[in-house]
Short mmCIF file of the C-alpha atoms (twelve columns), coordinates in Angstrom:
data_MODEL
# 
_entry.id   MODEL 
# 
loop_
_atom_site.group_PDB 
_atom_site.id 
_atom_site.type_symbol 
_atom_site.label_atom_id 
_atom_site.label_alt_id 
_atom_site.label_comp_id 
_atom_site.label_asym_id 
_atom_site.label_seq_id 
_atom_site.Cartn_x 
_atom_site.Cartn_y 
_atom_site.Cartn_z 
_atom_site.pdbx_PDB_model_num 
ATOM 1   C CA . MET A 1   8.906   -14.230 -15.949 1 
ATOM 2   C CA . ALA A 2   12.372  -14.355 -16.021 1 
ATOM 3   C CA . ARG A 3   14.301  -16.309 -13.550 1 
ATOM 4   C CA . ALA A 4   17.008  -14.552 -11.138 1 
ATOM 5   C CA . LYS A 5   20.339  -15.580 -10.866 1 
ATOM 6   C CA . GLY A 6   21.659  -15.781 -7.086  1 
ATOM 7   C CA . ALA A 7   21.487  -18.105 -3.984  1 
ATOM 8   C CA . LEU A 8   18.030  -18.601 -3.892  1 
ATOM 9   C CA . THR A 9   16.857  -21.754 -4.544  1 
ATOM 10  C CA . ALA A 10  13.205  -21.523 -4.203  1 
ATOM 11  C CA . ALA A 11  9.881   -19.344 -4.344  1 
ATOM 12  C CA . ILE A 12  6.676   -19.728 -1.946  1 
ATOM 13  C CA . GLY A 13  3.935   -18.593 -3.837  1 
ATOM 14  C CA . LEU A 14  0.553   -17.673 -3.421  1 
ATOM 15  C CA . ALA A 15  -1.672  -19.280 -6.066  1 
ATOM 16  C CA . VAL A 16  1.003   -19.376 -8.501  1 
ATOM 17  C CA . GLY A 17  4.867   -19.736 -7.258  1 
ATOM 18  C CA . TRP A 18  8.089   -18.980 -9.370  1 
ATOM 19  C CA . GLY A 19  11.128  -20.934 -9.380  1 
ATOM 20  C CA . LEU A 20  14.048  -18.478 -8.992  1 
ATOM 21  C CA . ALA A 21  16.917  -20.426 -9.843  1 
ATOM 22  C CA . GLY A 22  17.218  -23.747 -11.597 1 
ATOM 23  C CA . GLU A 23  14.150  -25.486 -11.337 1 
ATOM 24  C CA . PRO A 24  13.273  -25.675 -7.395  1 
ATOM 25  C CA . ALA A 25  9.883   -27.473 -5.575  1 
ATOM 26  C CA . GLU A 26  7.448   -24.991 -5.399  1 
ATOM 27  C CA . THR A 27  4.817   -24.909 -2.451  1 
ATOM 28  C CA . VAL A 28  1.301   -22.863 -3.006  1 
ATOM 29  C CA . LEU A 29  0.098   -21.714 -0.209  1 
ATOM 30  C CA . GLY A 30  -3.558  -20.348 -1.391  1 
ATOM 31  C CA . GLU A 31  -5.256  -17.601 -3.043  1 
ATOM 32  C CA . GLY A 32  -3.580  -14.170 -3.112  1 
ATOM 33  C CA . VAL A 33  -1.755  -11.233 -4.805  1 
ATOM 34  C CA . ASN A 34  0.950   -8.503  -3.137  1 
ATOM 35  C CA . ALA A 35  2.963   -11.149 -0.791  1 
ATOM 36  C CA . ALA A 36  5.264   -9.557  1.728   1 
ATOM 37  C CA . PHE A 37  7.690   -11.306 3.622   1 
ATOM 38  C CA . SER A 38  7.893   -10.001 7.485   1 
ATOM 39  C CA . PRO A 39  11.566  -8.837  8.496   1 
ATOM 40  C CA . ASP A 40  12.307  -12.088 10.297  1 
ATOM 41  C CA . GLY A 41  10.687  -14.512 7.434   1 
ATOM 42  C CA . LYS A 42  7.837   -16.309 9.589   1 
ATOM 43  C CA . ARG A 43  4.980   -14.502 8.268   1 
ATOM 44  C CA . ILE A 44  3.404   -13.064 4.546   1 
ATOM 45  C CA . ALA A 45  0.879   -10.572 4.417   1 
ATOM 46  C CA . PHE A 46  -0.933  -10.780 1.113   1 
ATOM 47  C CA . GLN A 47  -4.425  -9.269  -0.217  1 
ATOM 48  C CA . ARG A 48  -7.453  -11.335 -1.438  1 
ATOM 49  C CA . LEU A 49  -10.537 -10.205 -3.293  1 
ATOM 50  C CA . VAL A 50  -13.661 -11.560 -1.837  1 
ATOM 51  C CA . ASP A 51  -16.906 -10.382 -2.521  1 
ATOM 52  C CA . ARG A 52  -15.901 -7.288  -4.369  1 
ATOM 53  C CA . GLU A 53  -13.787 -6.526  -1.387  1 
ATOM 54  C CA . MET A 54  -9.855  -6.603  -1.015  1 
ATOM 55  C CA . ARG A 55  -9.182  -8.300  2.247   1 
ATOM 56  C CA . LEU A 56  -5.615  -8.486  4.022   1 
ATOM 57  C CA . GLY A 57  -4.576  -11.480 5.465   1 
ATOM 58  C CA . VAL A 58  -1.170  -12.245 7.831   1 
ATOM 59  C CA . MET A 59  0.068   -16.006 7.272   1 
ATOM 60  C CA . ASP A 60  2.083   -17.632 9.707   1 
ATOM 61  C CA . LEU A 61  4.246   -19.662 7.631   1 
ATOM 62  C CA . ALA A 62  4.988   -22.197 10.299  1 
ATOM 63  C CA . ASN A 63  1.310   -23.676 10.376  1 
ATOM 64  C CA . GLY A 64  -0.447  -22.093 7.596   1 
ATOM 65  C CA . SER A 65  -2.970  -20.161 9.879   1 
ATOM 66  C CA . VAL A 66  -4.236  -16.544 8.610   1 
ATOM 67  C CA . ILE A 67  -4.801  -13.449 10.400  1 
ATOM 68  C CA . TRP A 68  -7.274  -11.210 8.613   1 
ATOM 69  C CA . VAL A 69  -5.965  -7.828  9.498   1 
ATOM 70  C CA . GLU A 70  -8.939  -6.467  6.971   1 
ATOM 71  C CA . ASN A 71  -11.756 -8.751  6.535   1 
ATOM 72  C CA . GLY A 72  -14.611 -6.856  4.467   1 
ATOM 73  C CA . CYS A 73  -16.064 -3.350  4.484   1 
ATOM 74  C CA . GLY A 74  -13.455 -1.868  2.436   1 
ATOM 75  C CA . MET A 75  -10.445 -2.337  -0.098  1 
ATOM 76  C CA . ALA A 76  -7.084  -2.888  1.909   1 
ATOM 77  C CA . GLY A 77  -4.212  -3.831  -0.179  1 
ATOM 78  C CA . PHE A 78  -0.283  -2.906  -0.662  1 
ATOM 79  C CA . PRO A 79  1.289   -4.615  2.584   1 
ATOM 80  C CA . CYS A 80  4.998   -3.781  3.601   1 
ATOM 81  C CA . TRP A 81  6.535   -4.329  6.890   1 
ATOM 82  C CA . THR A 82  8.362   -2.253  9.498   1 
ATOM 83  C CA . PRO A 83  11.900  -3.426  11.010  1 
ATOM 84  C CA . SER A 84  9.905   -4.317  14.201  1 
ATOM 85  C CA . GLY A 85  7.062   -6.399  12.654  1 
ATOM 86  C CA . GLY A 86  4.465   -4.268  12.075  1 
ATOM 87  C CA . LEU A 87  2.363   -4.143  8.828   1 
ATOM 88  C CA . VAL A 88  1.734   -0.817  7.070   1 
ATOM 89  C CA . TYR A 89  -1.017  -0.938  4.320   1 
ATOM 90  C CA . MET A 90  -3.547  1.247   2.645   1 
ATOM 91  C CA . PHE A 91  -7.340  0.622   3.438   1 
ATOM 92  C CA . GLY A 92  -10.397 2.272   2.692   1 
ATOM 93  C CA . ASN A 93  -13.602 2.679   -0.070  1 
ATOM 94  C CA . ASP A 94  -13.349 3.338   -3.454  1 
ATOM 95  C CA . TYR A 95  -17.032 3.455   -4.581  1 
ATOM 96  C CA . GLU A 96  -16.230 7.380   -5.696  1 
ATOM 97  C CA . THR A 97  -13.290 8.988   -6.933  1 
ATOM 98  C CA . SER A 98  -11.430 11.434  -4.630  1 
ATOM 99  C CA . PHE A 99  -13.067 14.001  -6.369  1 
ATOM 100 C CA . GLN A 100 -16.460 13.219  -6.085  1 
ATOM 101 C CA . ALA A 101 -15.551 12.176  -2.526  1 
ATOM 102 C CA . ASP A 102 -14.572 15.733  -1.801  1 
ATOM 103 C CA . ARG A 103 -17.774 17.251  -3.605  1 
ATOM 104 C CA . ASN A 104 -20.431 15.204  -1.701  1 
ATOM 105 C CA . LYS A 105 -18.202 15.294  1.887   1 
ATOM 106 C CA . SER A 106 -18.253 11.476  1.867   1 
ATOM 107 C CA . LYS A 107 -15.880 9.187   3.267   1 
ATOM 108 C CA . SER A 108 -14.614 7.246   0.173   1 
ATOM 109 C CA . CYS A 109 -11.329 7.383   0.248   1 
ATOM 110 C CA . TYR A 110 -8.138  5.315   1.043   1 
ATOM 111 C CA . GLY A 111 -5.510  6.094   3.975   1 
ATOM 112 C CA . ILE A 112 -2.609  4.392   5.152   1 
ATOM 113 C CA . TRP A 113 -2.710  1.897   8.219   1 
ATOM 114 C CA . LEU A 114 -0.701  0.230   10.571  1 
ATOM 115 C CA . TRP A 115 -1.036  -3.092  12.112  1 
ATOM 116 C CA . GLU A 116 0.960   -4.115  15.341  1 
ATOM 117 C CA . ASP A 117 0.491   -6.290  18.169  1 
ATOM 118 C CA . GLY A 118 -2.931  -6.825  17.018  1 
ATOM 119 C CA . VAL A 119 -3.985  -3.082  17.163  1 
ATOM 120 C CA . LYS A 120 -4.791  -0.980  14.087  1 
ATOM 121 C CA . ARG A 121 -3.851  2.594   13.882  1 
ATOM 122 C CA . ALA A 122 -4.638  5.239   11.104  1 
ATOM 123 C CA . LEU A 123 -1.618  6.982   10.143  1 
ATOM 124 C CA . THR A 124 -3.476  9.157   7.179   1 
ATOM 125 C CA . GLY A 125 -6.818  10.138  6.519   1 
ATOM 126 C CA . GLY A 126 -9.110  12.800  4.610   1 
ATOM 127 C CA . ARG A 127 -11.230 12.966  1.505   1 
ATOM 128 C CA . CYS A 128 -8.297  11.543  -0.893  1 
ATOM 129 C CA . ARG A 129 -6.310  8.442   -1.809  1 
ATOM 130 C CA . ASP A 130 -3.065  7.386   -0.073  1 
ATOM 131 C CA . TYR A 131 -1.833  4.097   -1.379  1 
ATOM 132 C CA . THR A 132 1.268   2.028   -1.938  1 
ATOM 133 C CA . PRO A 133 3.180   2.849   1.178   1 
ATOM 134 C CA . ALA A 134 6.912   2.196   1.675   1 
ATOM 135 C CA . VAL A 135 8.266   2.426   5.000   1 
ATOM 136 C CA . THR A 136 12.161  3.679   5.787   1 
ATOM 137 C CA . PRO A 137 14.669  1.116   6.875   1 
ATOM 138 C CA . ASP A 138 14.428  2.901   10.334  1 
ATOM 139 C CA . GLY A 139 11.324  2.095   10.645  1 
ATOM 140 C CA . LYS A 140 10.340  5.786   11.600  1 
ATOM 141 C CA . ARG A 141 8.567   7.234   8.209   1 
ATOM 142 C CA . VAL A 142 6.040   6.084   5.444   1 
ATOM 143 C CA . TYR A 143 6.115   7.283   2.089   1 
ATOM 144 C CA . PHE A 144 2.805   6.999   -0.409  1 
ATOM 145 C CA . ALA A 145 1.387   8.057   -3.405  1 
ATOM 146 C CA . THR A 146 -1.320  10.463  -2.763  1 
ATOM 147 C CA . THR A 147 -4.089  12.853  -4.082  1 
ATOM 148 C CA . ARG A 148 -4.616  14.509  -1.268  1 
ATOM 149 C CA . TRP A 149 -2.611  17.793  -2.579  1 
ATOM 150 C CA . VAL A 150 -4.438  17.980  -5.925  1 
ATOM 151 C CA . ARG A 151 -5.357  21.520  -6.669  1 
ATOM 152 C CA . GLN A 152 -8.970  21.115  -6.399  1 
ATOM 153 C CA . THR A 153 -9.691  24.382  -8.451  1 
ATOM 154 C CA . SER A 154 -8.339  22.516  -11.473 1 
ATOM 155 C CA . LYS A 155 -11.148 22.757  -14.186 1 
ATOM 156 C CA . ALA A 156 -9.698  18.888  -15.114 1 
ATOM 157 C CA . TYR A 157 -9.745  17.725  -11.628 1 
ATOM 158 C CA . SER A 158 -13.027 15.672  -11.937 1 
ATOM 159 C CA . THR A 159 -10.914 13.718  -14.454 1 
ATOM 160 C CA . ALA A 160 -7.533  13.821  -13.719 1 
ATOM 161 C CA . SER A 161 -5.425  10.962  -12.566 1 
ATOM 162 C CA . THR A 162 -2.921  13.116  -10.930 1 
ATOM 163 C CA . SER A 163 -1.195  11.959  -7.900  1 
ATOM 164 C CA . MET A 164 1.588   12.963  -5.489  1 
ATOM 165 C CA . ILE A 165 4.035   11.424  -3.030  1 
ATOM 166 C CA . GLY A 166 3.742   12.252  0.673   1 
ATOM 167 C CA . TYR A 167 5.241   10.901  3.913   1 
ATOM 168 C CA . VAL A 168 3.858   10.424  7.385   1 
ATOM 169 C CA . ASP A 169 6.037   9.836   10.555  1 
ATOM 170 C CA . VAL A 170 4.914   6.601   12.007  1 
ATOM 171 C CA . ALA A 171 5.063   8.193   15.398  1 
ATOM 172 C CA . GLY A 172 2.324   10.410  14.149  1 
ATOM 173 C CA . GLY A 173 1.541   14.250  12.587  1 
ATOM 174 C CA . GLU A 174 0.440   15.386  9.251   1 
ATOM 175 C CA . PRO A 175 1.642   14.319  6.126   1 
ATOM 176 C CA . VAL A 176 4.055   16.254  4.103   1 
ATOM 177 C CA . MET A 177 4.426   16.585  0.211   1 
ATOM 178 C CA . ALA A 178 7.676   15.126  -0.810  1 
ATOM 179 C CA . VAL A 179 7.301   15.017  -4.675  1 
ATOM 180 C CA . ASP A 180 4.956   16.947  -6.626  1 
ATOM 181 C CA . SER A 181 2.825   15.570  -9.514  1 
ATOM 182 C CA . PRO A 182 4.437   16.358  -13.340 1 
ATOM 183 C CA . LYS A 183 2.976   19.167  -15.238 1 
ATOM 184 C CA . GLY A 184 -0.352  17.951  -16.730 1 
ATOM 185 C CA . ASN A 185 -3.336  17.092  -15.564 1 
ATOM 186 C CA . ASN A 186 -3.036  13.163  -16.624 1 
ATOM 187 C CA . SER A 187 0.239   12.434  -14.779 1 
ATOM 188 C CA . GLY A 188 1.509   11.523  -11.885 1 
ATOM 189 C CA . VAL A 189 3.907   9.938   -9.346  1 
ATOM 190 C CA . CYS A 190 3.775   6.822   -7.432  1 
ATOM 191 C CA . GLN A 191 5.010   3.578   -5.887  1 
ATOM 192 C CA . PRO A 192 7.303   5.027   -4.173  1 
ATOM 193 C CA . ALA A 193 10.563  3.035   -2.650  1 
ATOM 194 C CA . VAL A 194 13.021  3.620   -0.289  1 
ATOM 195 C CA . SER A 195 16.972  2.373   -0.256  1 
ATOM 196 C CA . PRO A 196 18.017  0.213   1.919   1 
ATOM 197 C CA . ASP A 197 20.717  2.488   3.277   1 
ATOM 198 C CA . GLY A 198 17.861  5.233   3.514   1 
ATOM 199 C CA . LYS A 199 19.144  7.915   1.658   1 
ATOM 200 C CA . TYR A 200 17.299  7.608   -2.042  1 
ATOM 201 C CA . LEU A 201 13.880  7.738   -2.859  1 
ATOM 202 C CA . VAL A 202 12.407  6.421   -6.383  1 
ATOM 203 C CA . TRP A 203 9.221   6.462   -7.769  1 
ATOM 204 C CA . GLY A 204 6.919   5.788   -10.667 1 
ATOM 205 C CA . HIS A 205 6.125   8.360   -13.170 1 
ATOM 206 C CA . LEU A 206 2.319   7.682   -14.760 1 
# 
């Protein structure tokens, strides 16, 4: 990993920490991945694999205590924060593909959730997979990768890895498609990110 140049002089790591400039001291806080600082810098959200389930925790940096937002019975991950300190993340089950869940009318899916002031609320749901959320700078909207609009009549749908990007308003409402998948059954778009001024959306192309 290349070291970034700039004013940063230290990094706090989960399991492994990286120095960002020179050779600063490193603090290992615990085991986990996909760490994300809260807006005030006082907490870190992270995910941890335990007994084949991905759990989601929030660590208080002042004393090292952890609140487990999701502590079993599913897969949680990709945490990101709203400006007001709410935590947005993916949560659900993955024992079937979205095609199999739709065919079997099961509840194997991922949705986007919000945890704020100790209360959890689903922002999306359905027989699909919504993941890699990104919150707009004003905190009013969440973009995410999804399989919810895949054309289920496609002959290749059962094996396709197609994904699109949608958004949902934090206040409520139905998800809306923002970026369609490229042509082809085994391509898609994922991992949206919003520019600091809220004017641009970038994403990955698979």
